[in-house]
PDB file of C-alpha atoms and ligand atoms in Angstrom:
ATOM      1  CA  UNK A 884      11.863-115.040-140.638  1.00 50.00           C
ATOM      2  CA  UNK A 885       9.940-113.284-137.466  1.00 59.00           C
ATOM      3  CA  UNK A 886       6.797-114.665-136.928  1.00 85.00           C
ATOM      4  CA  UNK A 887       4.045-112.402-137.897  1.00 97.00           C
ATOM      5  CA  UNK A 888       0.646-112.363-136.620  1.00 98.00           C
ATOM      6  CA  UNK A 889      -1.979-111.306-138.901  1.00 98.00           C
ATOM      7  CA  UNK A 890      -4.069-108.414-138.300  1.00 98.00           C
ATOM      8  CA  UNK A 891      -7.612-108.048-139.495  1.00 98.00           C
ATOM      9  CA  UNK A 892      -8.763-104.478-138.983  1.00 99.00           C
ATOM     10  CA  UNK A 893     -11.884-102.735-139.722  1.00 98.00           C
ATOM     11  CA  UNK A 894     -12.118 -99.016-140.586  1.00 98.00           C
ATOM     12  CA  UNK A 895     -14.937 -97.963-140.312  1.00 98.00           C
ATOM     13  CA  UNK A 896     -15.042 -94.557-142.067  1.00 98.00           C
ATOM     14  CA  UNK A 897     -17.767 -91.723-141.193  1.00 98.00           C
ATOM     15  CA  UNK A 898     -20.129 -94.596-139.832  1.00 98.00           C
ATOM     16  CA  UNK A 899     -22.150 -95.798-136.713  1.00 98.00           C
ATOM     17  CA  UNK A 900     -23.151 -93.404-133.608  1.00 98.00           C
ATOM     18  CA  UNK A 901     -21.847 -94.791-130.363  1.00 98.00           C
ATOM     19  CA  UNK A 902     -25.067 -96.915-130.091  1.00 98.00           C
ATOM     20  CA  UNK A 903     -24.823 -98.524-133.148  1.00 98.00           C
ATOM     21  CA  UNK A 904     -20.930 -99.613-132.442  1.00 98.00           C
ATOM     22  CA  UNK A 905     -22.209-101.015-129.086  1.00 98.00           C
ATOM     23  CA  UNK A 906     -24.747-103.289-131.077  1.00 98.00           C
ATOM     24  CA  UNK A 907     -22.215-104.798-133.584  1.00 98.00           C
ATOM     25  CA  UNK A 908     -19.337-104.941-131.358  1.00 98.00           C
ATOM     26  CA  UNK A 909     -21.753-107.762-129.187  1.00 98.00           C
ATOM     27  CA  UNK A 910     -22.680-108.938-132.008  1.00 98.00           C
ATOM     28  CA  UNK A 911     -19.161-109.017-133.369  1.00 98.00           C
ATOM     29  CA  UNK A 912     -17.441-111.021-130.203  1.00 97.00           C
ATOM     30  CA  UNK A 913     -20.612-113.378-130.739  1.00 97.00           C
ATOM     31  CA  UNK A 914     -19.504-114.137-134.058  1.00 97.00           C
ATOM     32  CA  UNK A 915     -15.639-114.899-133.593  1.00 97.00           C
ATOM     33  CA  UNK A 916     -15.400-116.455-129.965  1.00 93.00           C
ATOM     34  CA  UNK A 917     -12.538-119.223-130.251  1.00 93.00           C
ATOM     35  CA  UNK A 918     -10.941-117.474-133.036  1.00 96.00           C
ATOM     36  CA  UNK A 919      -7.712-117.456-132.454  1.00 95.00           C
ATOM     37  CA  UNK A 920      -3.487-116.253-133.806  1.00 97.00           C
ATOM     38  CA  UNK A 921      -5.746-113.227-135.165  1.00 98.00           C
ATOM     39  CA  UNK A 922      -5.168-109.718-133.969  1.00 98.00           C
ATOM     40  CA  UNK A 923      -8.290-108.178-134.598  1.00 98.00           C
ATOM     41  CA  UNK A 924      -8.865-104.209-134.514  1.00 98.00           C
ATOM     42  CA  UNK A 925     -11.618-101.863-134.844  1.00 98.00           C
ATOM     43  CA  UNK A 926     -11.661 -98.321-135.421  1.00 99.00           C
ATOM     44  CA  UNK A 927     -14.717 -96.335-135.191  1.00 98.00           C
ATOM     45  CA  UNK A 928     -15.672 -92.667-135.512  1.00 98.00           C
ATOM     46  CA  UNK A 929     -14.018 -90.701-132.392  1.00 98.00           C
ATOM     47  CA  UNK A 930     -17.575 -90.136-131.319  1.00 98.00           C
ATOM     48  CA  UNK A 931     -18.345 -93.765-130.504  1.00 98.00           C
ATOM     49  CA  UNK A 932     -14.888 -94.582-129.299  1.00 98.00           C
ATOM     50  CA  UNK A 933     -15.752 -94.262-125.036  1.00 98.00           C
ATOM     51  CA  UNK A 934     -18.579 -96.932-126.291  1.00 98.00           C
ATOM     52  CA  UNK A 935     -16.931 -99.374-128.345  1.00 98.00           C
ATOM     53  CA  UNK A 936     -13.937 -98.953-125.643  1.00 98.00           C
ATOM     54  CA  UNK A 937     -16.428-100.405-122.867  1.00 98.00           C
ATOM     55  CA  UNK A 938     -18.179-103.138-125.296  1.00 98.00           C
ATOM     56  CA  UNK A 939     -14.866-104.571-126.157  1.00 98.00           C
ATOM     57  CA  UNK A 940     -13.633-105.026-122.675  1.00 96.00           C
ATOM     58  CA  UNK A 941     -12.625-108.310-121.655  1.00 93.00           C
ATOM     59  CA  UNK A 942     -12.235-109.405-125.407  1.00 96.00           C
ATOM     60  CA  UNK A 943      -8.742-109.680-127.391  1.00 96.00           C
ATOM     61  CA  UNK A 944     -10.520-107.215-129.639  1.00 98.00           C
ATOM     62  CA  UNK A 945      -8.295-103.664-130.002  1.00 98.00           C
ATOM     63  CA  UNK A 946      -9.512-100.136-130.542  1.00 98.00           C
ATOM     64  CA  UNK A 947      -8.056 -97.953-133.246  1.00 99.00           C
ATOM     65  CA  UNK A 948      -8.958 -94.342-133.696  1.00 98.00           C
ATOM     66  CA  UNK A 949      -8.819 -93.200-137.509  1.00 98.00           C
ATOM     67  CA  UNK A 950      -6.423 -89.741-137.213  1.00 98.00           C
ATOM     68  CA  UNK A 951      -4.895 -88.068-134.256  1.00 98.00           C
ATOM     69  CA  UNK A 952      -3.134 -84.888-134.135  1.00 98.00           C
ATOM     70  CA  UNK A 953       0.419 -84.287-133.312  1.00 98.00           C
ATOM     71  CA  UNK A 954       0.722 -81.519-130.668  1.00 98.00           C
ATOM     72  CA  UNK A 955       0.502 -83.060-127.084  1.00 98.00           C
ATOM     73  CA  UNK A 956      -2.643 -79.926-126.144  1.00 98.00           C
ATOM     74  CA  UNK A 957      -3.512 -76.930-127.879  1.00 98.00           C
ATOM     75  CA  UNK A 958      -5.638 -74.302-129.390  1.00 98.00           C
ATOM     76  CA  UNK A 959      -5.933 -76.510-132.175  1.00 98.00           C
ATOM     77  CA  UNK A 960     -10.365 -76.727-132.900  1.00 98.00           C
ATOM     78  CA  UNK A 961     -11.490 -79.784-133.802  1.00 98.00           C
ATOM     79  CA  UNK A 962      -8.183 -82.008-133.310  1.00 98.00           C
ATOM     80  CA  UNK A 963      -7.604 -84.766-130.992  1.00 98.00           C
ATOM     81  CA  UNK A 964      -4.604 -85.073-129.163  1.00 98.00           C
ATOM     82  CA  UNK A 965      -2.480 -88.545-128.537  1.00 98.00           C
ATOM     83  CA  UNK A 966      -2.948 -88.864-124.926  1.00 98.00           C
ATOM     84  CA  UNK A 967      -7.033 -88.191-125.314  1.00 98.00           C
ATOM     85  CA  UNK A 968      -7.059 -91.540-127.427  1.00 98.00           C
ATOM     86  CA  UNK A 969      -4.979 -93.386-124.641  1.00 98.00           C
ATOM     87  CA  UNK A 970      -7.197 -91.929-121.975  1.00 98.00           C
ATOM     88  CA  UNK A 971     -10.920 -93.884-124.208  1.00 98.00           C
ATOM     89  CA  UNK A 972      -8.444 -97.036-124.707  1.00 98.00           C
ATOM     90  CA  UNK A 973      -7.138 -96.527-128.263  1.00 98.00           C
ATOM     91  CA  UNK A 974      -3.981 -99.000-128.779  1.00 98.00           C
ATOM     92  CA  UNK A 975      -3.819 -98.007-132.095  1.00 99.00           C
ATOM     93  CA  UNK A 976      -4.502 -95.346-134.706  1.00 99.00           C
ATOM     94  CA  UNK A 977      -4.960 -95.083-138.676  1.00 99.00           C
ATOM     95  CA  UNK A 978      -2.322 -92.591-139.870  1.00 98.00           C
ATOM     96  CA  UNK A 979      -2.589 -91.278-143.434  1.00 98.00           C
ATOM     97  CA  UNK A 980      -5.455 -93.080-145.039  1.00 98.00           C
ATOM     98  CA  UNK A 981      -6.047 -91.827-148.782  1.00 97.00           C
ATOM     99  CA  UNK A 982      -9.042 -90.203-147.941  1.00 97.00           C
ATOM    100  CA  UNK A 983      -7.269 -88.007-145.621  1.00 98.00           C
ATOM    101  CA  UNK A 984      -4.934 -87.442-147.831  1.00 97.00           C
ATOM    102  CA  UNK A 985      -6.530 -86.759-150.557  1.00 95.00           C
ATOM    103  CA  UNK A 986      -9.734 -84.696-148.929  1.00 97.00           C
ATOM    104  CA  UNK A 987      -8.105 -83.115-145.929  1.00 97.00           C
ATOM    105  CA  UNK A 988      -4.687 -82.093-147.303  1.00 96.00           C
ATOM    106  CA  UNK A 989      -2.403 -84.707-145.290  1.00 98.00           C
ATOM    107  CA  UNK A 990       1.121 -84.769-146.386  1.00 98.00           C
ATOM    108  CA  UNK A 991       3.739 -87.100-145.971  1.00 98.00           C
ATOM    109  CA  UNK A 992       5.445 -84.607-143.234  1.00 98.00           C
ATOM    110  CA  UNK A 993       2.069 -84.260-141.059  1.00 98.00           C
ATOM    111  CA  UNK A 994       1.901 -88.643-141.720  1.00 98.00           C
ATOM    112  CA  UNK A 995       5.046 -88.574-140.132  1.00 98.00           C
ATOM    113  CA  UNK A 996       4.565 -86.078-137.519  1.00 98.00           C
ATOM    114  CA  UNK A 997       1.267 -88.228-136.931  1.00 98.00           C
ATOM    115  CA  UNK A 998       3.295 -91.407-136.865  1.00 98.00           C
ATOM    116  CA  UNK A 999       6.269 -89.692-134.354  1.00 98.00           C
ATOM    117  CA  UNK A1000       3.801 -88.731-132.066  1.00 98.00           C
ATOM    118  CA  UNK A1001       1.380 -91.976-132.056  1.00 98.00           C
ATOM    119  CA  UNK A1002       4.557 -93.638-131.140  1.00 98.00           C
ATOM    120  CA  UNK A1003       5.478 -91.764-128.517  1.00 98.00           C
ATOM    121  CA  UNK A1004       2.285 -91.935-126.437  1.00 98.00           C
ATOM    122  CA  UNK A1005       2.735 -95.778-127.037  1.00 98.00           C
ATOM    123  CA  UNK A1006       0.008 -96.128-129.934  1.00 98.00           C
ATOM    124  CA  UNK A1007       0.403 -98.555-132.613  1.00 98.00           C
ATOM    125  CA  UNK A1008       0.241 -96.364-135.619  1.00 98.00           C
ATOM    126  CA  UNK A1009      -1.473 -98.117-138.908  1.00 99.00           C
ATOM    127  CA  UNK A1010       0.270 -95.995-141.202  1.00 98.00           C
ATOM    128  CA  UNK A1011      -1.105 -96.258-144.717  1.00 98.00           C
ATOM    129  CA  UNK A1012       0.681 -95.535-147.995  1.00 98.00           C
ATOM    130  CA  UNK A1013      -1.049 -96.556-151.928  1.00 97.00           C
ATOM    131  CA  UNK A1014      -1.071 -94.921-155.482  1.00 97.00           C
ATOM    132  CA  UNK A1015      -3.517 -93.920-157.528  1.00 95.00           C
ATOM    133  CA  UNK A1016      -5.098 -95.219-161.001  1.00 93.00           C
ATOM    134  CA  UNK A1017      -3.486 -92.549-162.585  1.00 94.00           C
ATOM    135  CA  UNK A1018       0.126 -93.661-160.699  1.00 96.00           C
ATOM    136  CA  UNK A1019      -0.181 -96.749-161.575  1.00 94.00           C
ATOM    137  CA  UNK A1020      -0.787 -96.507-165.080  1.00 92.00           C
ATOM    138  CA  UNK A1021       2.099 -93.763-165.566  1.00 95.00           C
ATOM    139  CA  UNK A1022       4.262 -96.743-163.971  1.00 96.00           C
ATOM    140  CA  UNK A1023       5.270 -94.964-160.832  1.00 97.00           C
ATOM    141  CA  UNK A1024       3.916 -97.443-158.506  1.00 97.00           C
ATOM    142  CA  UNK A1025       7.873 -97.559-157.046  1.00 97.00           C
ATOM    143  CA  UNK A1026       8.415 -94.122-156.802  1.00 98.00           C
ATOM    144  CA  UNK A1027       5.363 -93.217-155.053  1.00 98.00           C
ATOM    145  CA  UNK A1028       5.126 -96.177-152.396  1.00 98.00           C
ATOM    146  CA  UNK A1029       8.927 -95.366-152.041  1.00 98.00           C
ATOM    147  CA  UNK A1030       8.114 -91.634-151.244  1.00 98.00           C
ATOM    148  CA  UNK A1031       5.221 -92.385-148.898  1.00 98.00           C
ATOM    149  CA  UNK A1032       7.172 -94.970-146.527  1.00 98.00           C
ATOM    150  CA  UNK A1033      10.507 -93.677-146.219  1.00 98.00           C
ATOM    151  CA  UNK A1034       9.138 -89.806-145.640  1.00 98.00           C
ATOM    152  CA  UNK A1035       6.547 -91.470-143.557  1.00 98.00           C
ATOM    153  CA  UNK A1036       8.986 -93.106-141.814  1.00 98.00           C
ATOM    154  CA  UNK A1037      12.093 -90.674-141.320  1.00 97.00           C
ATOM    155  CA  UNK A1038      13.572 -90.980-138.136  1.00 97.00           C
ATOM    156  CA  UNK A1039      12.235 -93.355-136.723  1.00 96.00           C
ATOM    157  CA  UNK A1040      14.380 -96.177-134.428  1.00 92.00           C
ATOM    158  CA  UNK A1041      14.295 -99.641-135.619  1.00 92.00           C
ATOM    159  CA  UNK A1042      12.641-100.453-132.553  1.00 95.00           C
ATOM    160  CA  UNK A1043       9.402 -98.709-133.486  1.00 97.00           C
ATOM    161  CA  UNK A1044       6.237-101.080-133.231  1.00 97.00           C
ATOM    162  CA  UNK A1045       4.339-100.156-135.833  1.00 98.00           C
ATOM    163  CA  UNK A1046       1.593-101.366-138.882  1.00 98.00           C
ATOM    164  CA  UNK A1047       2.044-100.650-142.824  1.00 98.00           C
ATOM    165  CA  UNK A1048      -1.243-101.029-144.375  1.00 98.00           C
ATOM    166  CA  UNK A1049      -1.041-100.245-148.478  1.00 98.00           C
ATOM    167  CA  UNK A1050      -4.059 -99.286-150.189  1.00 97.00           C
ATOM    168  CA  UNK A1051      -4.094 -99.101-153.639  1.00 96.00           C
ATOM    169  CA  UNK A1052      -6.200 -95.733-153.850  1.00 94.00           C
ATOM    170  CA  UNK A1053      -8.485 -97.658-157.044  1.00 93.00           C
ATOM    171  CA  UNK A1054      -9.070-100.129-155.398  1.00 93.00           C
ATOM    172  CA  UNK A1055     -10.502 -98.532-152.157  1.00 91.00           C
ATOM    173  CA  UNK A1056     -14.607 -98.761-152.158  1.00 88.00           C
ATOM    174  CA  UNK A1057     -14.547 -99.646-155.890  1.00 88.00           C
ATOM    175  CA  UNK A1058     -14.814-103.373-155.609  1.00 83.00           C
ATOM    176  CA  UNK A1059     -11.935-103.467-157.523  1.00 83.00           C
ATOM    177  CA  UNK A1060      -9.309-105.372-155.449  1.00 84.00           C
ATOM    178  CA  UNK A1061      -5.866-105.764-156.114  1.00 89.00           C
ATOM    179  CA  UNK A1062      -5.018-109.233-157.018  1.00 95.00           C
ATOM    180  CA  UNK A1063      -2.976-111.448-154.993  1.00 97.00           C
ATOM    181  CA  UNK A1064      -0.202-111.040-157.351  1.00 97.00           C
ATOM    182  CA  UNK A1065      -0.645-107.191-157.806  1.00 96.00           C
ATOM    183  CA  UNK A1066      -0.821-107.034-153.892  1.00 97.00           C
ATOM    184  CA  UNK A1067       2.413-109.160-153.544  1.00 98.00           C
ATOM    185  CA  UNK A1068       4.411-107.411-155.500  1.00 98.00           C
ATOM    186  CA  UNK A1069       4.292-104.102-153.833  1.00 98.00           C
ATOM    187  CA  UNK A1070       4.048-105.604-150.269  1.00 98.00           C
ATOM    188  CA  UNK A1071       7.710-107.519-151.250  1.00 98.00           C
ATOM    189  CA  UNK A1072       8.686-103.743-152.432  1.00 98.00           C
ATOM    190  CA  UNK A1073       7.836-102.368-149.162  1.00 98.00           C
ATOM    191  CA  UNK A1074       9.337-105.599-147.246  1.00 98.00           C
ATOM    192  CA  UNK A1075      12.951-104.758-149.162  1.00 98.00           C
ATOM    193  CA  UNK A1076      12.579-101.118-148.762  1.00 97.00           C
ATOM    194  CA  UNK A1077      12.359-101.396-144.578  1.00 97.00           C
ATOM    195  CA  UNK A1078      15.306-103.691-144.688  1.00 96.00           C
ATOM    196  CA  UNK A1079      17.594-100.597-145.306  1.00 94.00           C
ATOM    197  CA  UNK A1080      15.532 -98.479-143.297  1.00 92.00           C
ATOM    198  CA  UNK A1081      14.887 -99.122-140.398  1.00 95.00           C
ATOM    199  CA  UNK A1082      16.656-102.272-140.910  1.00 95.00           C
ATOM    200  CA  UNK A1083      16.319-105.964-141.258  1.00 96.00           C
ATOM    201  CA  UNK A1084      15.088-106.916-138.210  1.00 96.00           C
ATOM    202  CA  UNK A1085      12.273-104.045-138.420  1.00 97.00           C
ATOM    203  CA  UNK A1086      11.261-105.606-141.998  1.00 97.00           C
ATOM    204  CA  UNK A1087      10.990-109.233-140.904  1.00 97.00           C
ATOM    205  CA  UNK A1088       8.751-108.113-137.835  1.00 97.00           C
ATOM    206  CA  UNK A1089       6.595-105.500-139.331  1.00 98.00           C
ATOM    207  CA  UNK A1090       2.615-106.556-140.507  1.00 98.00           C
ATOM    208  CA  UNK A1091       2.445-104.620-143.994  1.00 98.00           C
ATOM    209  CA  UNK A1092      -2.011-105.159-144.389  1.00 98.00           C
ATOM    210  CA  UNK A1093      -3.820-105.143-147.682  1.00 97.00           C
ATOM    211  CA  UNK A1094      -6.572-102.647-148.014  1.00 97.00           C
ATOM    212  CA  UNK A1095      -8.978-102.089-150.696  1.00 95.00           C
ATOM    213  CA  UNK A1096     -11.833-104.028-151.114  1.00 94.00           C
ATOM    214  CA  UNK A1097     -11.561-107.231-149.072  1.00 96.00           C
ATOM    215  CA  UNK A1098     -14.299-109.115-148.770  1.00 97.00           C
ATOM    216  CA  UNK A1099     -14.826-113.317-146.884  1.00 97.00           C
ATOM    217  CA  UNK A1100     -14.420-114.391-150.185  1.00 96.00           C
ATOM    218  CA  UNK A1101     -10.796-112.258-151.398  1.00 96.00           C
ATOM    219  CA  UNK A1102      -9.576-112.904-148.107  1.00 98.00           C
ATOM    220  CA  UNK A1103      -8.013-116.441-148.068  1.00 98.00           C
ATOM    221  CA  UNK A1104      -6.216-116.020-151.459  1.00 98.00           C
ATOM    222  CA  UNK A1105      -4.782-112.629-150.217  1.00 97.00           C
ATOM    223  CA  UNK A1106      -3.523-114.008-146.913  1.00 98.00           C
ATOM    224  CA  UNK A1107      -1.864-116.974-148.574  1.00 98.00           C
ATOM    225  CA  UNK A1108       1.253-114.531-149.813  1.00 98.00           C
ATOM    226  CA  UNK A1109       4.066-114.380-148.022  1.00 97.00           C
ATOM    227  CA  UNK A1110       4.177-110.932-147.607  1.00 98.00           C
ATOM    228  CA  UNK A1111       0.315-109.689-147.142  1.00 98.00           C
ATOM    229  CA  UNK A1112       0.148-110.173-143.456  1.00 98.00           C
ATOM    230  CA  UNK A1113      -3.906-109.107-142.620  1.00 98.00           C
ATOM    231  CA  UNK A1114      -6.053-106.555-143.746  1.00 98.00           C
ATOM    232  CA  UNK A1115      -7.627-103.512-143.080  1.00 98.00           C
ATOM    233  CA  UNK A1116     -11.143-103.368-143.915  1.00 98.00           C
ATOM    234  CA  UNK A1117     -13.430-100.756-145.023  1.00 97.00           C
ATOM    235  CA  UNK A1118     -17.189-100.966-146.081  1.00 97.00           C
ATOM    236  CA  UNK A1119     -16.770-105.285-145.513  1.00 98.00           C
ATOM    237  CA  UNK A1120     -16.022-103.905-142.074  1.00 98.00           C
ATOM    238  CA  UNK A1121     -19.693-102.620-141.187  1.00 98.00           C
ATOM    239  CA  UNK A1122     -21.610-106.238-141.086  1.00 98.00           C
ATOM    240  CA  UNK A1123     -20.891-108.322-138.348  1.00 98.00           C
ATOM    241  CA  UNK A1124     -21.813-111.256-141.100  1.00 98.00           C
ATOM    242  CA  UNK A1125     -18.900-109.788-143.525  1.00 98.00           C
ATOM    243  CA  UNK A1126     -16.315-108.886-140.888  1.00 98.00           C
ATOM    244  CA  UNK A1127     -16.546-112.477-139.071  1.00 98.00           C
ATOM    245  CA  UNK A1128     -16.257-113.675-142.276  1.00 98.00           C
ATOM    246  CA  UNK A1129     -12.735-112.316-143.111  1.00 98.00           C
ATOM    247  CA  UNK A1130     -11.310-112.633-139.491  1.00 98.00           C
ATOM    248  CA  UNK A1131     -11.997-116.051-140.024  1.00 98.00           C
ATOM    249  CA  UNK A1132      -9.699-116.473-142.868  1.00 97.00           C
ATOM    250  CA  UNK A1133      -8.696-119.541-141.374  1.00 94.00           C
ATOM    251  CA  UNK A1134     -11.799-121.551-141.069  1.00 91.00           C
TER     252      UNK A1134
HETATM  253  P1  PGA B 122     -12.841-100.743-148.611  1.00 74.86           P
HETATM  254  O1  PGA B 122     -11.973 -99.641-147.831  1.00 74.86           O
HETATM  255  O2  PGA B 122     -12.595-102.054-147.946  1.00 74.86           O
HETATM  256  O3  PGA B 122     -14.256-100.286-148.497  1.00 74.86           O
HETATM  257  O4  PGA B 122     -12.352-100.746-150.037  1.00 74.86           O
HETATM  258  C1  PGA B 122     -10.697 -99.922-147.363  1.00 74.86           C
HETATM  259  C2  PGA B 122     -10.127 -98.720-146.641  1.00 74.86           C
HETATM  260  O5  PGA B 122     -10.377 -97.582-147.076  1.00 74.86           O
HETATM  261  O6  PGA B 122      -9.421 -98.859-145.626  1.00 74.86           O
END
C-alpha cells in the first residue's frame, strides 16, 4: 500500500479579518515547531489570504482557499478565478463543502468543473462529498457518496493529485462526530470505489480526510483506521490551543 501522509487541515469558514489570521498563524507555527510526517493546511476567508500567505512563509504550513471559480477571467461579480489563488500562494482549495452546497446551490457538475479547473492551474483540490441525517437514515449512505465522487470525479486522469475529505453533513458543527467505525466504513467505500475509477494506483495514493467535528481529543482514535488519513477541521480549527492539539495527533 502507498504511503500516505496525513493531512490536518483547518477550514476556517466566514472567520478572521486578515489581521486576525496573521495573529494565530504566529501563534500557530509557535505551537507545532518540530512536528513532523504532518501536512498541515489552512484555509482562510479570501480576504485574509495575501496575509496568512506572508505569515506562513518559510513554514511547511500550506494555504487553501475555500471555493474558486472555474472560468480562467470573466465578467463573472464576485468569483475568484484559479490563477488569482496561485498568484496569493494558494496550493490548495476546498471544492464542494456542504455548506456550499447546500446554501449556494453547488452541484456535483460545478464540483467537478471546480475540481477540473483547480487541477489544471496545479491546485490541490480538497474535494468534499457527505450525506445528510435524513440520507443516512433512509439508508442511502452508498448511493449518495457514490453519486458525489464519481460525478465529482468524471474525467479525470489517474494521475490527478488530489484530496477526498467526507463530511457527514450531521455531523458538521453539531458536535456530533462520526465514530471511528461509522467513519471507516464509508472511507473503505470510497477507497474501493476509486480503485475502478481512476484506478488502483489513484486509490492507494489518495488522502480521503474526516470532517465533522474533530476535536484533540476525537483525533487519535479517528487517525488510527486504516483508511481515515487526516482531517479537515472546522470550528476546532479557530484556536491555536485546539488546532495544535489535533495536528499533534501523534504526541
Ligand atoms: P466542524 O466543521 O469541525 O466545525 O464540524 C468541519 C467542516 O465543516 O469542514
Amino acid at each position: 500500500m502507498a504511503e500516505r501522509k496525513p493531512v490536518i487541515a483547518g477550514n476556517w469558514k466566514m472567520f478572521k479579518t486578515g489581521s486576525e489570521a496573521k495573529s494565530f498563524l504566529a501563534e500557530l507555527k509557535g505551537k507545532i515547531s518540530g512536528v513532523q510526517g504532518v501536512e498541515v493546511v489552512v484555509a482562510p476567508p479570501f480576504t485574509a489570504l495575501a496575509q496568512a500567505a506572508e505569515a506562513i512563509k518559510g513554514s511547511a504550513i500550506g494555504l487553501a482557499a475555500q471555493n474558486l471559480h472555474w472560468e480562467e477571467q470573466g465578467a463573472f461579480t464576485g468569483e475568484i478565478a484559479p490563477a488569482m489563488l496561485k498568484d496569493v500562494g494558494c496550493g490548495y482549495v476546498i471544492i464542494g463543502h456542504s455548506e456550499r452546497r447546500q446554501f449556494f446551490g453547488e452541484s456535483d457538475e460545478s464540483v467537478n468543473r471546480k475540481v477540473k479547473a483547480a487541477l489544471k492551474h496545479g491546485l490541490i483540490p480538497i474535494m468534499c462529498v457527505g450525506e445528510t441525517l435524513a440520507e443516512r437514515e433512509g439508508g442511502k449512505i452508498k448511493e449518495v457518496i457514490e453519486r458525489q465522487v464519481r460525478k465529482g470525479l468524471d474525467g479525470l486522469g489517474a494521475d490527478a493529485n488530489l484530496i477526498l475529505a467526507y463530511e457527514p453533513v450531521w455531523a458538521i458543527g453539531t458536535g456530533k462526530t462520526a465514530s471511528p467505525e461509522q467513519a471507516e466504513e464509508v472511507h473503505l467505500m470510497i477507497r474501493e470505489l476509486l480503485k475502478q475509477t481512476p484506478g488502483p494506483d489513484f486509490s492507494s495514493r489518495t488522502r480521503i480526510l474526516y470532517g465533522g467535528s474533530v476535536k484533540a481529543d476525537n483525533i487519535k482514535s479517528l487517525m488510527a483506521k486504516p483508511n481515515i488519513d487526516g482531517a479537515l477541521v472546522g470550528g476546532a480549527a479557530l484556536k491555536a490551543d485546539s488546532f495544535s492539539g489535533i495536528i499533534r495527533f501523534k504526541d
